[in-house]
């Protein structure tokens, strides 16, 4: 599903922030990406989300060579990817319900079906009583839960999450992990080493832009 070989990334004329990344994600696999702040976790996720192209190396996603593919194929590929951004990326004028429903509506799902599915998800993440509240009036942890519900609702082939449990207590983190672990290919960046200890999946470690399989 994803294959990176010798991938490097630099921002404009700055120093390279990712070096020689070799990464292979099989369909249905789960991985954690750990590493200190500034190691390059969000940068690596931005490549996986096709927000930018690598500055060297080979990136293959869903069978496409990303660095030679025309940008016009990106929207179709992105539709197969669910993402929870570190800073939530929520549209402030939409209620929690509308944000979660948006991708289903865009995909042409029927209204009644959308409503049932969205309500069920928001209940699961503990926001059943907040469905009509807009983001300026909900907390960081609540935004994070809306973002998680939104990322899973379209049943993406690849699910990327950047620090998805940062503002949440352990019980809620566990509920979200159950949502994530629904058979999709999962790649979760976190500097919270607690999470990989409780949910045992392979851990990749990023240090100073270099990837290694972690012993822990
Ligand atoms: N948009 C950007 N422009 C320039 N440099 C960036 C940008 N985003 C991140 N960086 C740099 O890339 C390095 C890795 O950052 P980041 O990927 O955010 O790490 P992490 O998510 O592990 O904290 C840092 O040195 C950071 O300053
Ligand atoms: Mg980050």
mmCIF file with all atom_site columns, C-alpha atoms and ligand atoms in Angstrom, residues 38 41-43 86 162-163, ligand 2:
data_model
loop_
_atom_site.group_PDB
_atom_site.id
_atom_site.type_symbol
_atom_site.label_atom_id
_atom_site.label_alt_id
_atom_site.label_comp_id
_atom_site.label_asym_id
_atom_site.label_entity_id
_atom_site.label_seq_id
_atom_site.pdbx_PDB_ins_code
_atom_site.Cartn_x
_atom_site.Cartn_y
_atom_site.Cartn_z
_atom_site.occupancy
_atom_site.B_iso_or_equiv
_atom_site.pdbx_formal_charge
_atom_site.auth_seq_id
_atom_site.auth_comp_id
_atom_site.auth_asym_id
_atom_site.auth_atom_id
_atom_site.pdbx_PDB_model_num
ATOM   1 C  CA  . UNK A 1 38  ? 11.153 17.956 16.155 1.00 0.00 ? 38  UNK A CA  1
ATOM   2 C  CA  . UNK A 1 41  ? 6.996  12.792 12.629 1.00 0.00 ? 41  UNK A CA  1
ATOM   3 C  CA  . UNK A 1 42  ? 4.573  15.390 11.269 1.00 0.00 ? 42  UNK A CA  1
ATOM   4 C  CA  . UNK A 1 43  ? 6.762  15.889 8.200  1.00 0.00 ? 43  UNK A CA  1
ATOM   5 C  CA  . UNK A 1 86  ? -2.072 17.530 15.123 1.00 0.00 ? 86  UNK A CA  1
ATOM   6 C  CA  . UNK A 1 162 ? -0.726 12.808 14.370 1.00 0.00 ? 162 UNK A CA  1
ATOM   7 C  CA  . UNK A 1 163 ? -0.764 12.750 18.189 1.00 0.00 ? 163 UNK A CA  1
HETATM 8 MG MG1 . LIG B 2 .   ? 4.493  16.789 15.122 1.00 0.00 ? 2   LIG B MG1 1
#
